[in-house]
Amino acid sequence: MIAVIDYKAGNLTSVVKALKHLGADGIVVTQDPAAVLRADKIVLPGVGHFQSTQLLADLGLTQATREAVAKGTPFLGICVGLQWLYEGSTEAPETAGLGHFGGQCERFPAVFEGAELKSPHVGWNSLENVREDSRLLAGVTLGSFVYYTHSWRAPVSADTAAATMYGGAFTAAVERGNVMGVQFHPEKSAETGLRVLQNFLAL
Amino acid sequence: MLTKRIIACLDVRGGRVVKGIQFVDIVDAGDPAELAHRHAAAGADEIVLLDITATHEGRGTLLDTVKRTAASLFVPFTVGGGIRSAEDAAAVFDAGADKVSINSSAIARPELIGEIGSSFGAQAVIVAIDARRGEHGVEDAEVYVSGGRKATGLRVVDWAREAEQRGAGEILLTSMDTDGMRNGFDCELTRLVSEAVQIPVIASGGAGSAAHFAEVFKAGKADAALAASIFHFGITDSRALKAEVAAAGVPMRLPC
């Protein structure tokens, strides 16, 4: 069973549609911590405000996720779902993230290297520094394009599986053991995105 | 590197894709789902479906068409036309859209921008602006609504700024002066709006060649450009178009 966590942060239709297209069965869209604990895989989508992740703590889903990933359940966070894996975000400083990865998510700078930087970062950007040992990005070649739409971003660290350049480098994908996240939208990133989701389903 | 986007637009009326010239003279161009998939496969970066008659005929958006088109489309998919409330938007998102485009309804009730954004995120709200130059040219370009039928008295730049402040994720700017003429985008107007806001601006109206796209990305400072008829009648496909635009020095998603 694949638990897709619904925490009222935007639209889950596209993610579920893409997973089904890839042949995934037993998809359960849920807010139930027990379902998260039982799941073979967990997906945390999200396109909204970091504040909306507060609901995860309020519903006991943070604790359930912590226990599930500790026993090895593969976890994939998408967009805000990736950001939640970090300690927090300046978008909602009072809301704690899972803290699985170190660092804070921050807004894109308004100016970068003397030029105005548009925000949100919207569109197709390329994956750089793709880590060869990444299971999530297996078969994804350096320079592949993926679709982004976001204003906050996670810092680059040793857990970064791929970076993207926009106002400097940020984490496009993060991976340590069974815990993974992508800032881009794999469900909207054509063949490259479907490959990433397929890799996750195959874990 | 962030690439400039080329967006294929399907104007839909009565479940069929149509193309008009300066908002009139409608001709049939095919089935929406079939065309959307053909465009995505050929490298279009996004698909936009506009139900062009929804507003003035008072119909709801064609949810079945949206559902059918979204079923196996894995690039961003925007739907516009007849979205008057957060509930209308929710139905369209449920049917598989990633973003909605609102136009007349946002002018009538600007709060709608924030209402949709608060439930679905700012990235899901595109404010579409139909603009026509005034007596003094680009500076007094005015916003039109109801498919270009009604002048609002609003200056384009003022409305674009307000839309941004109210939480729009992108601006879709259509020049009624250049639309359907295939003589190029209104680069001057696009640049004016692009420099006035922080959010991405999608240029629309007038695409006729790869050179026109390169021009609106460079001189017009557009983040994306939208075209319909250039694709529908086999003038060019996205892959060939993008290769040409890239050759002119604009970052494009290639291969796609």
XYZ file of C-alpha atoms in Angstrom:
459
model
C 0.000 0.000 0.000
C 1.257 3.459 -0.920
C 0.145 6.182 1.459
C -0.204 9.587 -0.194
C -0.505 12.013 2.689
C -3.230 14.625 2.304
C -2.601 17.650 4.500
C -4.728 20.098 2.513
C -1.741 21.633 0.792
C -2.987 21.906 -2.725
C -3.915 19.438 -5.332
C -3.071 15.737 -5.107
C -4.796 14.721 -8.336
C -1.735 14.967 -10.562
C 0.564 13.005 -8.253
C -1.944 10.189 -7.809
C -2.635 10.156 -11.550
C 1.076 9.815 -12.365
C 1.578 6.992 -9.834
C -1.414 5.123 -11.257
C -0.147 5.686 -14.800
C 3.062 3.917 -13.733
C 1.061 0.923 -12.570
C 1.091 1.573 -8.837
C -1.837 -0.037 -7.104
C -3.084 0.223 -3.569
C -2.748 4.006 -3.458
C -4.455 5.418 -0.385
C -4.886 9.167 0.029
C -4.904 9.559 3.779
C -4.624 11.686 6.909
C -4.503 8.638 9.166
C -1.241 8.042 11.110
C -2.060 4.313 11.302
C -2.174 4.104 7.493
C 1.191 5.852 7.293
C 2.689 3.346 9.747
C 1.250 0.410 7.760
C 2.282 1.730 4.337
C 4.933 0.097 2.157
C 5.781 3.514 0.770
C 4.913 7.060 1.743
C 4.507 10.040 -0.583
C 4.136 13.572 0.761
C 3.154 15.962 -2.041
C 2.468 19.640 -1.493
C 2.426 22.884 -3.379
C 1.197 25.285 -0.749
C 2.636 27.346 2.075
C 5.067 25.773 4.567
C 2.540 26.724 7.249
C 0.216 23.986 5.966
C 2.681 21.320 7.151
C 1.668 22.268 10.702
C -1.300 19.972 10.151
C 1.113 17.015 9.955
C 2.178 17.591 13.543
C -1.369 18.343 14.673
C -2.738 15.096 13.228
C 0.082 12.902 14.538
C 1.456 12.367 11.034
C 4.881 13.749 11.912
C 5.333 11.134 14.604
C 3.979 8.370 12.347
C 6.376 9.399 9.583
C 9.286 9.414 12.026
C 8.471 5.862 13.118
C 7.824 4.633 9.577
C 11.094 5.928 8.156
C 12.993 4.595 11.193
C 11.859 1.087 10.290
C 12.928 1.627 6.680
C 9.740 2.594 4.819
C 10.706 4.497 1.639
C 9.528 8.123 1.833
C 9.250 10.662 -0.985
C 8.538 14.326 -0.316
C 7.604 16.544 -3.266
C 8.059 20.346 -3.344
C 6.907 21.546 0.111
C 7.098 17.843 1.005
C 10.867 18.007 0.442
C 11.174 21.237 2.392
C 9.381 19.679 5.356
C 12.205 17.115 5.652
C 14.503 19.956 6.768
C 14.485 21.732 10.127
C 12.107 24.429 8.991
C 11.499 27.281 6.594
C 11.640 31.049 6.881
C 8.216 30.971 5.173
C 6.671 29.867 8.492
C 9.326 30.122 11.220
C 6.946 28.940 13.943
C 6.309 25.616 12.150
C 8.968 22.934 12.649
C 9.937 20.571 9.861
C 10.771 16.902 10.380
C 14.431 17.801 10.837
C 15.608 14.650 9.085
C 18.014 16.788 7.077
C 19.920 19.695 8.573
C 19.340 23.304 7.523
C 16.559 25.800 6.899
C 14.656 26.498 3.703
C 14.932 30.081 2.573
C 13.361 32.382 0.011
C 15.142 33.058 -3.269
C 17.080 36.320 -3.034
C 15.404 39.279 -4.791
C 18.747 40.170 -6.336
C 21.489 37.751 -7.369
C 24.904 38.798 -8.705
C 23.651 42.308 -9.311
C 20.597 41.290 -11.332
C 16.977 41.139 -10.258
C 15.849 37.563 -9.710
C 12.228 36.758 -10.455
C 10.316 34.793 -7.879
C 8.654 32.316 -7.848
C 11.095 30.168 -9.809
C 8.744 28.790 -12.436
C 9.601 26.567 -15.355
C 11.913 23.871 -16.612
C 15.406 23.923 -15.156
C 18.232 21.424 -15.399
C 19.577 18.923 -12.856
C 23.259 19.390 -12.020
C 25.693 17.390 -9.885
C 23.533 14.279 -10.072
C 24.871 11.869 -7.443
C 25.793 8.551 -9.041
C 24.735 6.483 -6.044
C 21.227 7.985 -5.996
C 18.551 5.315 -6.272
C 15.861 7.922 -6.870
C 17.726 9.435 -9.819
C 18.973 6.174 -11.356
C 19.092 6.599 -15.129
C 18.480 10.354 -14.942
C 21.234 12.061 -16.859
C 23.037 15.235 -15.910
C 21.335 18.246 -17.465
C 17.885 16.641 -17.651
C 15.076 19.182 -17.376
C 12.423 19.107 -14.672
C 9.525 21.442 -13.863
C 9.625 23.766 -10.863
C 7.262 26.225 -9.243
C 8.348 27.526 -5.824
C 9.661 30.540 -3.951
C 11.485 28.810 -1.093
C 14.323 26.315 -1.458
C 16.441 23.897 0.537
C 20.189 24.371 0.985
C 22.787 22.127 -0.652
C 24.384 19.621 1.732
C 26.045 16.202 1.705
C 22.586 14.620 1.345
C 21.845 16.536 -1.850
C 21.338 14.058 -4.706
C 21.111 16.729 -7.404
C 21.255 20.511 -7.482
C 19.666 23.151 -9.688
C 20.991 26.629 -10.342
C 18.730 29.640 -9.799
C 20.063 32.480 -7.725
C 22.859 30.068 -6.782
C 22.605 26.315 -6.222
C 19.756 24.724 -4.284
C 18.737 21.144 -3.558
C 16.749 19.691 -6.454
C 16.720 16.212 -4.911
C 17.774 14.917 -1.518
C 18.383 11.334 -0.522
C 19.775 9.491 2.474
C 18.859 5.851 2.796
C 15.104 5.454 2.456
C 14.279 9.141 2.888
C 14.061 11.151 -0.335
C 12.656 14.359 -1.650
C 12.423 16.375 -4.847
C 11.850 20.110 -5.100
C 10.627 19.790 -8.680
C 7.311 18.248 -9.696
C 8.032 14.763 -11.069
C 4.347 14.379 -11.979
C 4.736 17.386 -14.323
C 8.270 16.724 -15.595
C 7.471 14.507 -18.587
C 9.698 11.431 -19.076
C 12.356 12.507 -16.571
C 9.769 12.956 -13.830
C 8.064 9.668 -14.568
C 11.469 7.971 -14.395
C 12.016 9.383 -10.889
C 8.595 8.188 -9.715
C 9.206 4.793 -11.326
C 12.514 4.540 -9.456
C 10.734 5.291 -6.194
C 8.004 2.728 -6.888
C 10.669 0.117 -7.653
C 12.372 0.499 -4.234
C 19.736 26.916 -16.303
C 16.114 28.046 -16.190
C 14.737 27.836 -19.701
C 12.147 30.011 -21.385
C 8.868 28.172 -21.861
C 6.901 27.651 -25.031
C 3.262 27.032 -24.238
C 0.764 25.524 -26.627
C -2.681 27.019 -26.211
C -5.892 25.289 -27.155
C -8.855 27.623 -27.483
C -11.885 25.414 -26.994
C -15.469 26.047 -27.985
C -18.153 23.388 -27.714
C -15.539 20.705 -27.025
C -13.499 21.489 -30.151
C -10.266 23.426 -30.524
C -10.814 26.589 -32.535
C -8.698 29.534 -33.597
C -9.892 33.051 -34.209
C -8.165 36.097 -35.592
C -8.322 39.101 -33.251
C -10.955 37.257 -31.211
C -13.334 36.686 -34.173
C -13.485 34.565 -37.378
C -13.453 31.173 -35.673
C -12.203 28.037 -37.487
C -12.072 24.398 -36.299
C -8.651 22.982 -35.411
C -9.376 19.571 -33.828
C -9.889 17.554 -30.643
C -8.441 19.074 -27.429
C -7.138 15.867 -25.825
C -5.550 14.666 -29.026
C -3.915 18.026 -29.738
C -2.671 18.437 -26.150
C -0.895 15.109 -26.304
C 0.547 15.810 -29.706
C 1.933 19.128 -28.441
C 3.400 17.614 -25.272
C 5.046 14.819 -27.244
C 6.476 17.360 -29.666
C 8.105 19.294 -26.827
C 5.654 21.987 -25.734
C 6.640 22.981 -22.184
C 3.061 23.482 -21.027
C -0.466 23.163 -22.278
C -3.180 25.763 -21.775
C -6.822 25.050 -22.489
C -9.081 28.087 -22.692
C -12.821 27.646 -22.885
C -13.211 30.831 -24.898
C -16.969 31.079 -24.880
C -17.586 30.102 -21.249
C -17.756 33.612 -19.841
C -20.192 35.352 -22.119
C -22.427 32.357 -22.678
C -22.548 31.716 -18.939
C -21.525 28.082 -19.191
C -19.331 26.253 -16.747
C -15.940 25.027 -17.868
C -15.958 21.846 -19.886
C -14.904 19.512 -17.115
C -15.155 16.402 -19.256
C -12.817 17.876 -21.816
C -10.417 18.804 -19.021
C -10.557 15.316 -17.550
C -9.990 13.650 -20.885
C -7.117 15.983 -21.743
C -5.427 15.642 -18.337
C -5.724 11.864 -18.175
C -2.195 11.104 -19.340
C -0.627 14.527 -19.686
C 2.561 14.861 -17.629
C 3.475 18.480 -18.280
C 1.877 21.487 -16.567
C -1.742 21.942 -17.636
C -3.675 25.185 -17.230
C -7.402 25.647 -17.722
C -9.238 28.933 -18.140
C -12.692 30.142 -19.038
C -15.787 30.429 -16.909
C -14.020 30.162 -13.547
C -15.924 32.571 -11.311
C -15.407 31.167 -7.834
C -13.027 29.105 -5.718
C -15.543 26.251 -6.154
C -15.321 26.500 -9.954
C -11.533 26.377 -9.629
C -11.677 23.372 -7.302
C -13.762 21.454 -9.849
C -11.209 22.192 -12.552
C -8.311 21.107 -10.305
C -10.243 17.946 -9.466
C -10.585 17.227 -13.173
C -6.798 17.330 -13.476
C -5.697 20.925 -14.088
C -2.548 22.197 -12.350
C -3.329 25.886 -12.736
C -6.356 27.966 -13.540
C -6.379 31.105 -15.603
C -8.860 33.769 -14.550
C -9.641 36.921 -16.462
C -13.036 38.692 -16.368
C -13.926 37.142 -13.012
C -10.750 38.510 -11.394
C -11.588 42.011 -12.633
C -15.140 41.680 -11.362
C -13.990 40.437 -7.964
C -10.219 40.710 -7.383
C -10.519 38.803 -4.070
C -10.969 35.663 -6.160
C -7.202 35.597 -6.819
C -6.418 35.219 -3.124
C -9.305 32.845 -2.516
C -8.051 30.326 -5.050
C -4.441 30.885 -3.973
C -5.152 30.217 -0.316
C -6.523 26.750 -1.089
C -4.344 25.700 -3.989
C -1.240 27.873 -3.747
C -0.246 31.014 -5.648
C 1.467 28.879 -8.302
C -1.955 27.579 -9.323
C -3.394 31.003 -10.201
C -2.681 32.696 -13.512
C -4.264 36.080 -14.067
C -4.929 36.549 -17.762
C -4.972 40.083 -19.092
C -6.321 41.011 -22.516
C -4.745 44.317 -23.458
C -5.198 46.870 -26.211
C -2.970 49.877 -26.754
C -4.565 53.265 -26.272
C -4.170 56.566 -28.122
C -0.748 57.127 -26.648
C 0.548 53.631 -27.383
C 1.859 51.159 -24.892
C 1.809 53.399 -21.811
C -1.960 53.702 -21.743
C -2.690 50.128 -22.828
C -6.048 49.183 -21.358
C -7.465 45.959 -19.922
C -10.408 44.379 -21.754
C -12.721 41.647 -20.486
C -15.351 39.213 -21.758
C -13.202 37.892 -24.575
C -12.116 41.351 -25.626
C -15.653 42.706 -25.864
C -15.578 45.193 -23.002
C -13.123 47.907 -21.994
C -12.499 48.298 -18.255
C -10.725 51.633 -18.019
C -7.903 49.906 -16.101
C -4.291 50.434 -17.118
C -2.555 47.132 -17.874
C 0.458 47.787 -15.652
C -1.705 48.843 -12.708
C -3.846 45.740 -12.950
C -0.813 43.453 -13.355
C 0.699 44.914 -10.179
C -2.543 44.529 -8.284
C -2.919 40.921 -9.446
C 0.597 40.211 -8.185
C -0.122 41.834 -4.825
C -3.262 39.775 -4.489
C -1.267 36.594 -4.969
C -1.257 35.706 -8.670
C 1.472 33.207 -9.554
C 1.859 34.299 -13.172
C 0.485 36.841 -15.632
C -0.743 35.744 -19.045
C -0.634 38.866 -21.174
C -2.467 38.812 -24.500
C -2.126 41.702 -26.884
C -5.396 42.125 -28.736
C -3.577 44.286 -31.260
C -1.251 41.497 -32.357
C -3.381 38.408 -31.610
C -3.867 36.054 -34.537
C -1.952 38.291 -36.950
C 1.232 36.178 -36.928
C 3.321 39.334 -37.221
C 5.046 38.978 -33.864
C 4.277 39.587 -30.190
C 3.874 43.049 -28.684
C 7.386 43.103 -27.205
C 7.130 46.653 -25.915
C 3.982 45.921 -23.915
C 5.351 42.589 -22.656
C 8.524 44.236 -21.447
C 6.600 46.975 -19.693
C 4.574 44.420 -17.715
C 7.488 42.041 -17.128
C 9.539 44.842 -15.591
C 6.603 46.006 -13.475
C 6.122 42.685 -11.666
C 8.295 40.022 -10.002
C 6.164 37.068 -11.098
C 6.616 35.382 -14.483
C 4.917 36.912 -17.506
C 3.617 34.760 -20.341
C 3.406 36.655 -23.630
C 0.558 35.870 -25.980
C -0.758 37.081 -29.284
C 0.972 37.330 -32.617
C 3.362 34.385 -32.854
C 4.172 33.619 -36.458
C 7.770 32.434 -36.507
C 10.673 31.278 -34.321
C 12.167 34.751 -34.649
C 9.078 36.218 -33.000
C 9.582 33.958 -29.968
C 13.275 34.820 -29.694
C 12.347 38.500 -29.889
C 9.726 38.376 -27.122
C 12.095 36.441 -24.833
C 14.955 38.874 -25.424
C 13.467 42.310 -26.125
C 10.134 41.592 -24.427
C 11.682 39.987 -21.333
C 8.943 37.343 -21.369
C 9.418 34.278 -19.175
C 7.200 32.189 -21.403
C 5.371 32.632 -24.665
C 2.112 31.162 -25.761
C 0.876 30.350 -29.204
C -1.960 28.458 -30.801
C -2.420 28.738 -34.534
C 1.292 28.461 -35.302
C 1.078 24.821 -34.189
C -2.405 23.801 -35.237
C -2.013 24.026 -38.938
C 1.359 22.328 -39.097
C 3.343 25.510 -39.671
C 5.902 24.130 -37.289
C 6.101 21.775 -34.323
C 7.487 22.659 -30.923
C 10.679 20.677 -31.329
C 11.694 22.438 -34.535
C 10.539 25.772 -33.151
C 12.526 25.354 -29.931
C 15.660 24.334 -31.808
C 15.403 27.557 -33.829
C 14.761 29.701 -30.757
C 17.710 28.055 -28.978
C 19.903 28.754 -31.997
C 19.004 32.427 -31.540
C 20.573 32.270 -28.067
C 17.545 31.683 -25.844
C 17.753 28.874 -23.244
C 15.274 26.154 -24.216
C 14.433 22.708 -22.832
C 16.162 20.506 -25.400
C 16.039 17.648 -26.131
C 12.436 17.474 -25.129
